[in-house]
Amino acid sequence: TLCGIARSCNAKSIRIGVLGLSLKCIQLVEQRSIHEVAFDNLVQVVHELPKKDLESHASIVLTSIMDTLKIHTQWKASNKQFFVSILSILKPFLSHDRTSNLILDEISKKVTELRRADQQLFFALAQQTWQNRKILSVLLSKIFEQIGDQSKDVAELICEQYSGSQCLEAFDNLLCQSDKESLKDKLTFTVRTIAASRPHYSKSDKDVKMLLARSAILQINKLASSGESKECLGLYYKLLAEINNMSTSEDFIKMLVGLCNSEDKLLVQKALELLDDKVRKVEGKLKPEISAIIFNSVAQRVHAKEEEIKQAALVTLESSLKYLNDKSVLSLIDTLLLMDNVEVATSEKMLLLIGSSVKSLKSRMIPYIPRVADFVLTSLKLTVKILASDQKTAPKDASLATISAGFYAFDQLASKYGGMMGPYLENAFELCKTLIGDVGFNASEGNSVVLDLLACLSKHVPVRILLPSLLKTLDLSTRGAPLVAKPFVEMLGSLVTMMDHSIVQAHHFDIVNYILSALDSRRCYTMEDLSYASVECSLVDCFVALVMKLSEASFRPVFLHILDWSTKGKGAEGDILGVKLARNISFFHLV
């Protein structure tokens, strides 16, 4: 009778009466057939009720319906139709926030009373019947609030019924709404769920993946700056790794590039760092359009006001060079050469990028050599000045790192374009002298950087170009600082061994005269001074190497010149040894 009335009558009061009687039947009679008819009545009635009446009857409808769950799941008959009826009755209530929250609260409590198979069936039918993707994130939140220890298992069952994109969107909402106490559990669930069904989530919408990645990066910045919950910080990094794993390399790069265009400065900085890490790990080649996307987006960040973003952008560009075409690299060099007034740490990243750019280019780099060499040397001079100043404007480690980067850039120039380095050698040598004489630089093992550069110049710059500048530097080297002269003397010795006959004939007297002038410093040191003794040994080795290159006819005037030198000379104020004694000692050492 009620069924007939429900179908034929349009009066609201009668429909509400049918609603009440149907609920009464459900409460008083535990008979499956009665329940089925009552449910049919309720489905027809509630779909016609206005919002106000739905809200006023939500509590009693929900209580009666949910109380039948336990009874029906104990019956041996299939619960599919029963669940469909319940879900259909509840569907209109989900259209309004107030009633929707009430229903989802009750479902999250009652669902634990169902067997696992019934839980799976219930949520599968819920997804089909309700077809409301917004419900998923709310339902997951309710599950974690209400269930406790069982929440992860039930939440996984729910997610199985939805698409990857819907789940990722729900995960993002779930994590954003988490408090400190529940964040770890929700993060663990999210990472575990994605990892367990990675192929399923790989098909998700790219924008949804980027949304989740953005939230993860923001939380990483927040947790890292506050120093809170290192465990959650690690889980967020695992979440990013899972997003990476379920995306192709190119998709993940596009995602990070998109985040680099954000207005959030910390987000941009972290996205650049992650992009740098991703680009370095890419195997094989990137498509030209992906390389262009990276360059166009990241190169803009070189002009950022924040030094940290500039540095992150420069590092990312350096790792991306192998994928960029020559035109982009040259454009980048033009940009770098115009930058000034940057911090020492930023200058380091710029010099590293310039060095790597020089390394990656071929003949198209040649017109840029004068500008690049001048820029590198000017940057080095400024950094050396900062390092030597009493009032430090930058941490010492940062200055040393910048000097190393500058020498790396000059090293790349010399190794590829050694024959064009003539105009820049004297300035480079002067910088080397200054740094070798700096106790702090030497103590920090930065001295090896200078020695590596000198070795590179010896190897790649033609002797005819290198020797005049080296002799001039040696002639002007500071007396009283033998440790400064020693690396240059050793460099001269290595050059002598590489000279051909024509160069030896042209320059051997210049070399001999320098050696003699340097040996004349013997008078300024005691016999026990090991630092000078070390330099004198290097001078003698250099002389021996030169003699081995001379013919008998060429050697005779050299020997007579040395002999004459050893018997003459005037003393000077401050000499420790007499001139004659000092020169005789040096002559004996040479012979």
XYZ file of C-alpha atoms in Angstrom, residues 387 392 394-401 438-441 444:
15
model
C 89.480 36.949 0.762
C 85.052 39.802 5.358
C 81.583 36.702 2.531
C 82.399 33.448 4.357
C 85.915 32.241 3.667
C 84.715 28.875 2.371
C 82.471 30.636 -0.153
C 85.394 32.769 -1.377
C 87.629 29.718 -1.750
C 84.900 27.857 -3.640
C 98.051 33.479 1.065
C 98.515 31.266 4.100
C 94.773 30.726 4.506
C 94.350 29.617 0.938
C 92.746 25.027 2.960
